[in-house]
């Protein structure tokens, strides 16, 4: 989670919400990194999770990220939860829960929906205070 937090701290320089993500392979090596870059790129899909999954797929040469773990500072939204399921990521570790838009256990639970072809284990609340503080400080500065 400390690596994901380091990624998150890169986002505010471009006006992006500080969310960071890393993908670890089965040997716990970082194979993908990402931080929110919607403002920086003008791309509505440039969420930390999506960028980290893309980088991991490129590094591993496959879209199937079986055996990988996605670590992210904020509970993924519906778009990112869908990407996690489609990439076959077996494990998600998240920091802060998102009671407004979370799709991995808070508002929705897409990654564990039994109707889908893949389900992801969710480990939540890892360094939640630090992840939440980073977000609160960003939004307080915006007001």
XYZ file of N, CA and C in Angstrom:
429
model
N 0.820 -1.195 0.000
C 0.000 0.000 0.000
C 0.863 1.257 0.000
N 2.030 1.163 0.577
C 2.902 2.347 0.579
C 3.306 2.728 -0.847
N 3.467 1.753 -1.728
C 3.782 2.055 -3.130
C 2.588 2.700 -3.822
N 1.389 2.241 -3.519
C 0.183 2.838 -4.093
C 0.012 4.265 -3.583
N 0.305 4.507 -2.314
C 0.238 5.866 -1.770
C 1.243 6.783 -2.458
N 2.426 6.272 -2.743
C 3.430 7.080 -3.459
C 2.910 7.462 -4.836
N 2.232 6.528 -5.505
C 1.616 6.846 -6.802
C 0.534 7.904 -6.633
N -0.293 7.761 -5.617
C -1.391 8.704 -5.378
C -0.864 10.120 -5.190
N 0.260 10.247 -4.544
C 0.826 11.579 -4.277
C 1.292 12.285 -5.549
N 1.365 11.569 -6.657
C 1.755 12.169 -7.932
C 0.577 12.856 -8.626
N -0.648 12.483 -8.292
C -1.841 12.990 -8.977
C -2.133 14.476 -8.784
N -2.058 15.013 -7.567
C -2.459 16.408 -7.380
C -1.648 17.433 -8.186
N -0.469 17.093 -8.616
C 0.342 18.025 -9.406
C -0.366 18.432 -10.691
N -1.267 17.579 -11.182
C -2.006 17.880 -12.408
C -3.477 18.183 -12.122
N -3.820 18.307 -10.842
C -5.197 18.580 -10.474
C -6.061 17.344 -10.362
N -5.441 16.178 -10.440
C -6.189 14.924 -10.351
C -6.364 14.485 -8.897
N -7.452 13.807 -8.633
C -7.734 13.263 -7.307
C -6.639 12.249 -6.954
N -6.077 12.345 -5.742
C -4.951 11.476 -5.375
C -5.341 10.028 -5.082
N -5.377 9.240 -6.131
C -5.601 7.797 -6.018
C -4.451 7.126 -6.739
N -3.868 6.118 -6.103
C -2.765 5.388 -6.714
C -3.001 3.893 -6.655
N -2.368 3.172 -7.585
C -2.545 1.724 -7.652
C -1.262 1.057 -8.141
N -1.043 -0.144 -7.680
C 0.039 -0.984 -8.183
C -0.508 -2.395 -8.377
N 0.058 -3.100 -9.347
C -0.273 -4.504 -9.572
C 0.971 -5.312 -9.243
N 0.782 -6.331 -8.411
C 1.864 -7.240 -8.034
C 1.632 -8.581 -8.706
N 2.713 -9.190 -9.196
C 2.569 -10.526 -9.769
C 2.575 -11.557 -8.640
N 2.561 -12.816 -8.977
C 2.520 -13.888 -7.986
C 3.729 -13.948 -7.077
N 4.820 -13.294 -7.472
C 6.025 -13.240 -6.643
C 6.157 -11.904 -5.927
N 5.065 -11.136 -5.886
C 5.010 -9.821 -5.241
C 5.936 -8.784 -5.868
N 6.214 -8.952 -7.171
C 6.970 -7.931 -7.905
C 5.982 -6.963 -8.539
N 6.298 -5.678 -8.507
C 5.439 -4.678 -9.138
C 5.549 -4.829 -10.650
N 4.404 -5.065 -11.296
C 4.382 -5.201 -12.754
C 3.543 -4.110 -13.412
N 2.901 -3.280 -12.589
C 2.115 -2.177 -13.127
C 1.893 -1.118 -12.065
N 1.889 0.139 -12.499
C 1.657 1.273 -11.603
C 0.725 2.246 -12.288
N -0.001 3.001 -11.490
C -0.842 4.042 -12.061
C -1.325 4.996 -10.992
N -1.600 6.200 -11.406
C -2.249 7.190 -10.545
C -3.260 7.930 -11.404
N -4.274 8.491 -10.771
C -5.304 9.188 -11.522
C -4.679 10.221 -12.447
N -5.145 10.225 -13.702
C -4.599 11.151 -14.700
C -5.683 11.660 -15.643
N -6.914 11.749 -15.169
C -8.004 12.235 -16.027
C -7.782 13.687 -16.436
N -7.428 14.513 -15.479
C -7.181 15.926 -15.786
C -5.942 16.074 -16.662
N -4.931 15.315 -16.357
C -3.665 15.409 -17.098
C -3.809 14.968 -18.546
N -4.667 13.982 -18.792
C -4.772 13.398 -20.134
C -6.066 13.751 -20.871
N -7.059 14.223 -20.130
C -8.359 14.458 -20.746
C -9.094 13.166 -21.056
N -8.670 12.078 -20.451
C -9.246 10.754 -20.689
C -10.106 10.356 -19.488
N -11.411 10.204 -19.662
C -12.267 9.855 -18.527
C -11.988 8.474 -17.943
N -11.284 7.624 -18.667
C -10.969 6.286 -18.152
C -9.597 6.220 -17.489
N -8.917 7.335 -17.362
C -7.564 7.338 -16.811
C -7.570 7.307 -15.283
N -8.246 6.300 -14.744
C -8.230 6.060 -13.304
C -6.974 5.265 -12.968
N -6.507 5.401 -11.747
C -5.288 4.722 -11.306
C -5.339 3.218 -11.577
N -6.473 2.606 -11.268
C -6.599 1.159 -11.429
C -6.476 0.742 -12.880
N -7.169 1.438 -13.765
C -7.146 1.102 -15.192
C -5.733 1.257 -15.741
N -5.061 2.340 -15.369
C -3.692 2.562 -15.865
C -2.733 1.495 -15.329
N -2.896 1.098 -14.073
C -2.046 0.048 -13.504
C -2.315 -1.302 -14.174
N -3.594 -1.603 -14.435
C -3.931 -2.860 -15.115
C -3.364 -2.885 -16.531
N -3.459 -1.762 -17.240
C -2.894 -1.685 -18.596
C -1.380 -1.915 -18.565
N -0.704 -1.278 -17.619
C 0.754 -1.432 -17.515
C 1.123 -2.875 -17.187
N 0.365 -3.497 -16.291
C 0.637 -4.893 -15.926
C 0.411 -5.818 -17.116
N -0.651 -5.594 -17.860
C -0.923 -6.419 -19.043
C 0.196 -6.292 -20.069
N 0.676 -5.062 -20.261
C 1.785 -4.846 -21.198
C 3.050 -5.536 -20.706
N 3.337 -5.436 -19.421
C 4.551 -6.043 -18.868
C 4.511 -7.562 -18.922
N 3.326 -8.130 -18.694
C 3.197 -9.590 -18.667
C 2.833 -10.188 -20.020
N 2.438 -9.354 -20.954
C 2.095 -9.838 -22.289
C 0.777 -10.575 -22.364
N -0.133 -10.271 -21.452
C -1.442 -10.921 -21.449
C -2.461 -10.045 -20.750
N -3.721 -10.151 -21.184
C -4.776 -9.404 -20.502
C -5.280 -10.152 -19.280
N -4.974 -11.435 -19.192
C -5.398 -12.239 -18.043
C -4.387 -12.060 -16.918
N -4.775 -11.347 -15.896
C -3.857 -11.067 -14.792
C -4.074 -12.037 -13.630
N -4.243 -13.310 -13.996
C -4.409 -14.365 -13.003
C -3.131 -14.453 -12.169
N -3.283 -14.596 -10.877
C -2.133 -14.678 -9.989
C -1.640 -13.319 -9.518
N -2.262 -12.246 -9.981
C -1.838 -10.891 -9.599
C -2.722 -10.329 -8.486
N -2.204 -9.322 -7.834
C -2.938 -8.583 -6.813
C -2.928 -7.117 -7.197
N -4.090 -6.488 -7.159
C -4.193 -5.052 -7.384
C -4.299 -4.381 -6.023
N -3.424 -3.423 -5.773
C -3.430 -2.653 -4.526
C -3.778 -1.223 -4.893
N -4.831 -0.668 -4.275
C -5.289 0.673 -4.627
C -5.686 1.430 -3.359
N -5.460 2.738 -3.368
C -5.678 3.544 -2.177
C -7.145 3.840 -1.887
N -8.022 3.727 -2.878
C -9.450 3.994 -2.697
C -10.244 2.874 -3.352
N -11.320 2.492 -2.720
C -12.200 1.458 -3.278
C -12.562 1.801 -4.723
N -12.368 0.885 -5.646
C -12.663 1.139 -7.056
C -14.134 1.441 -7.342
N -14.336 2.268 -8.373
C -15.669 2.603 -8.869
C -16.180 1.452 -9.742
N -17.378 1.617 -10.288
C -17.976 0.564 -11.117
C -17.134 0.270 -12.355
N -16.609 1.315 -13.014
C -15.788 1.086 -14.210
C -14.553 0.263 -13.866
N -13.883 0.654 -12.795
C -12.653 -0.045 -12.417
C -12.939 -1.452 -11.895
N -14.043 -1.610 -11.174
C -14.427 -2.943 -10.703
C -14.687 -3.866 -11.889
N -15.327 -3.333 -12.923
C -15.546 -4.124 -14.137
C -14.239 -4.527 -14.784
N -13.284 -3.599 -14.828
C -11.973 -3.910 -15.411
C -11.254 -4.983 -14.600
N -11.391 -4.929 -13.292
C -10.760 -5.929 -12.417
C -11.326 -7.318 -12.722
N -12.638 -7.406 -12.839
C -13.283 -8.688 -13.147
C -12.849 -9.176 -14.526
N -12.888 -8.294 -15.522
C -12.536 -8.694 -16.889
C -11.074 -9.104 -17.024
N -10.198 -8.527 -16.184
C -8.777 -8.880 -16.215
C -8.480 -10.139 -15.399
N -9.503 -10.677 -14.745
C -9.365 -11.906 -13.948
C -8.431 -11.732 -12.748
N -8.384 -10.532 -12.175
C -7.533 -10.282 -11.008
C -8.142 -11.026 -9.815
N -7.389 -11.929 -9.195
C -7.958 -12.727 -8.116
C -8.022 -12.030 -6.760
N -7.211 -10.950 -6.574
C -7.140 -10.333 -5.240
C -7.036 -8.827 -5.364
N -7.848 -8.135 -4.580
C -7.858 -6.685 -4.518
C -7.583 -6.270 -3.080
N -6.606 -5.404 -2.895
C -6.308 -4.829 -1.587
C -6.579 -3.339 -1.706
N -7.452 -2.825 -0.849
C -7.788 -1.409 -0.941
C -7.573 -0.708 0.389
N -7.367 0.600 0.287
C -7.153 1.417 1.479
C -8.472 1.927 2.016
N -8.889 3.111 1.567
C -10.116 3.732 2.049
C -11.329 3.199 1.296
N -12.420 2.995 2.022
C -13.684 2.630 1.405
C -14.314 3.885 0.819
N -15.110 3.738 -0.235
C -15.775 4.869 -0.874
C -17.289 4.717 -0.715
N -17.875 5.343 0.320
C -19.309 5.178 0.575
C -20.213 5.868 -0.439
N -19.641 6.644 -1.363
C -20.457 7.315 -2.380
C -20.457 6.581 -3.718
N -19.320 6.012 -4.106
C -19.222 5.411 -5.439
C -18.495 4.074 -5.451
N -18.217 3.505 -4.301
C -17.482 2.254 -4.243
C -18.253 1.094 -4.847
N -17.561 0.262 -5.600
C -18.221 -0.874 -6.257
C -17.564 -2.200 -5.899
N -16.907 -2.232 -4.724
C -16.251 -3.462 -4.277
C -16.656 -3.808 -2.850
N -17.878 -3.410 -2.482
C -18.388 -3.748 -1.165
C -19.160 -2.640 -0.480
N -18.944 -1.385 -0.849
C -19.651 -0.283 -0.196
C -21.036 -0.070 -0.795
N -21.105 0.595 -1.925
C -22.377 0.870 -2.590
C -22.808 -0.327 -3.432
N -21.874 -0.875 -4.166
C -22.091 -2.064 -5.002
C -21.000 -3.071 -4.675
N -21.136 -4.274 -5.180
C -20.091 -5.292 -4.995
C -19.936 -6.078 -6.291
N -19.503 -5.394 -7.318
C -19.365 -6.016 -8.638
C -18.300 -7.100 -8.675
N -17.223 -6.925 -7.925
C -16.116 -7.887 -8.019
C -16.441 -9.238 -7.388
N -17.511 -9.292 -6.613
C -17.911 -10.568 -5.992
C -19.312 -10.989 -6.394
N -19.821 -10.427 -7.468
C -21.164 -10.750 -7.938
C -21.170 -12.179 -8.489
N -21.975 -13.076 -7.911
C -21.974 -14.475 -8.357
C -22.484 -14.672 -9.779
N -23.125 -13.659 -10.348
C -23.630 -13.777 -11.715
C -22.530 -13.595 -12.753
N -21.377 -13.081 -12.334
C -20.277 -12.860 -13.271
C -19.378 -14.086 -13.351
N -18.524 -14.115 -14.370
C -17.687 -15.298 -14.608
C -16.438 -15.349 -13.738
N -16.168 -14.290 -12.986
C -14.973 -14.253 -12.145
C -15.300 -13.453 -10.888
N -14.762 -13.880 -9.763
C -14.912 -13.155 -8.518
C -13.548 -12.876 -7.925
N -13.453 -11.742 -7.242
C -12.187 -11.263 -6.688
C -12.277 -11.204 -5.169
N -11.252 -11.710 -4.514
C -11.148 -11.567 -3.058
C -10.860 -10.103 -2.763
N -11.522 -9.540 -1.746
C -11.322 -8.141 -1.373
C -10.782 -8.070 0.046
N -9.674 -7.368 0.206
C -9.106 -7.074 1.517
C -9.150 -5.558 1.649
N -9.978 -5.057 2.543
C -10.177 -3.620 2.645
C -9.634 -3.023 3.921
N -9.462 -1.702 3.893
C -9.054 -0.963 5.080
C -7.565 -0.941 5.362
N -6.735 -1.317 4.398
C -5.287 -1.341 4.611
C -4.759 0.104 4.538
N -4.169 0.559 5.622
C -3.714 1.950 5.755
C -4.837 2.935 5.406
N -6.053 2.591 5.819
C -7.237 3.387 5.488
C -7.128 4.825 5.968
N -6.603 5.049 7.166
C -6.498 6.412 7.685
C -5.581 7.260 6.821
N -4.444 6.723 6.449
C -3.497 7.470 5.620
C -4.082 7.740 4.228
N -4.737 6.742 3.662
C -5.355 6.915 2.342
C -6.484 7.946 2.396
N -7.302 7.870 3.427
C -8.408 8.804 3.586
C -7.925 10.224 3.842
N -6.881 10.375 4.637
C -6.331 11.702 4.924
C -5.828 12.365 3.651
N -5.157 11.629 2.807
C -4.661 12.170 1.541
C -5.816 12.721 0.701
N -6.905 11.995 0.632
C -8.082 12.436 -0.121
C -8.741 13.655 0.527
N -8.927 13.620 1.850
C -9.554 14.747 2.547
C -8.749 16.028 2.370
N -7.428 15.925 2.499
C -6.582 17.116 2.335
C -6.695 17.682 0.926
N -6.765 16.813 -0.073
C -6.914 17.268 -1.453
C -8.223 18.036 -1.622
N -9.330 17.442 -1.154
C -10.629 18.083 -1.342
C -10.789 19.324 -0.473
N -10.190 19.341 0.711
C -10.224 20.554 1.540
C -9.530 21.713 0.838
N -8.441 21.424 0.157
C -7.705 22.460 -0.572
C -8.478 22.975 -1.774
N -9.404 22.172 -2.306
C -10.215 22.572 -3.456
C -11.321 23.539 -3.063
N -11.693 23.507 -1.807
C -12.835 24.330 -1.334
C -12.416 25.729 -1.002
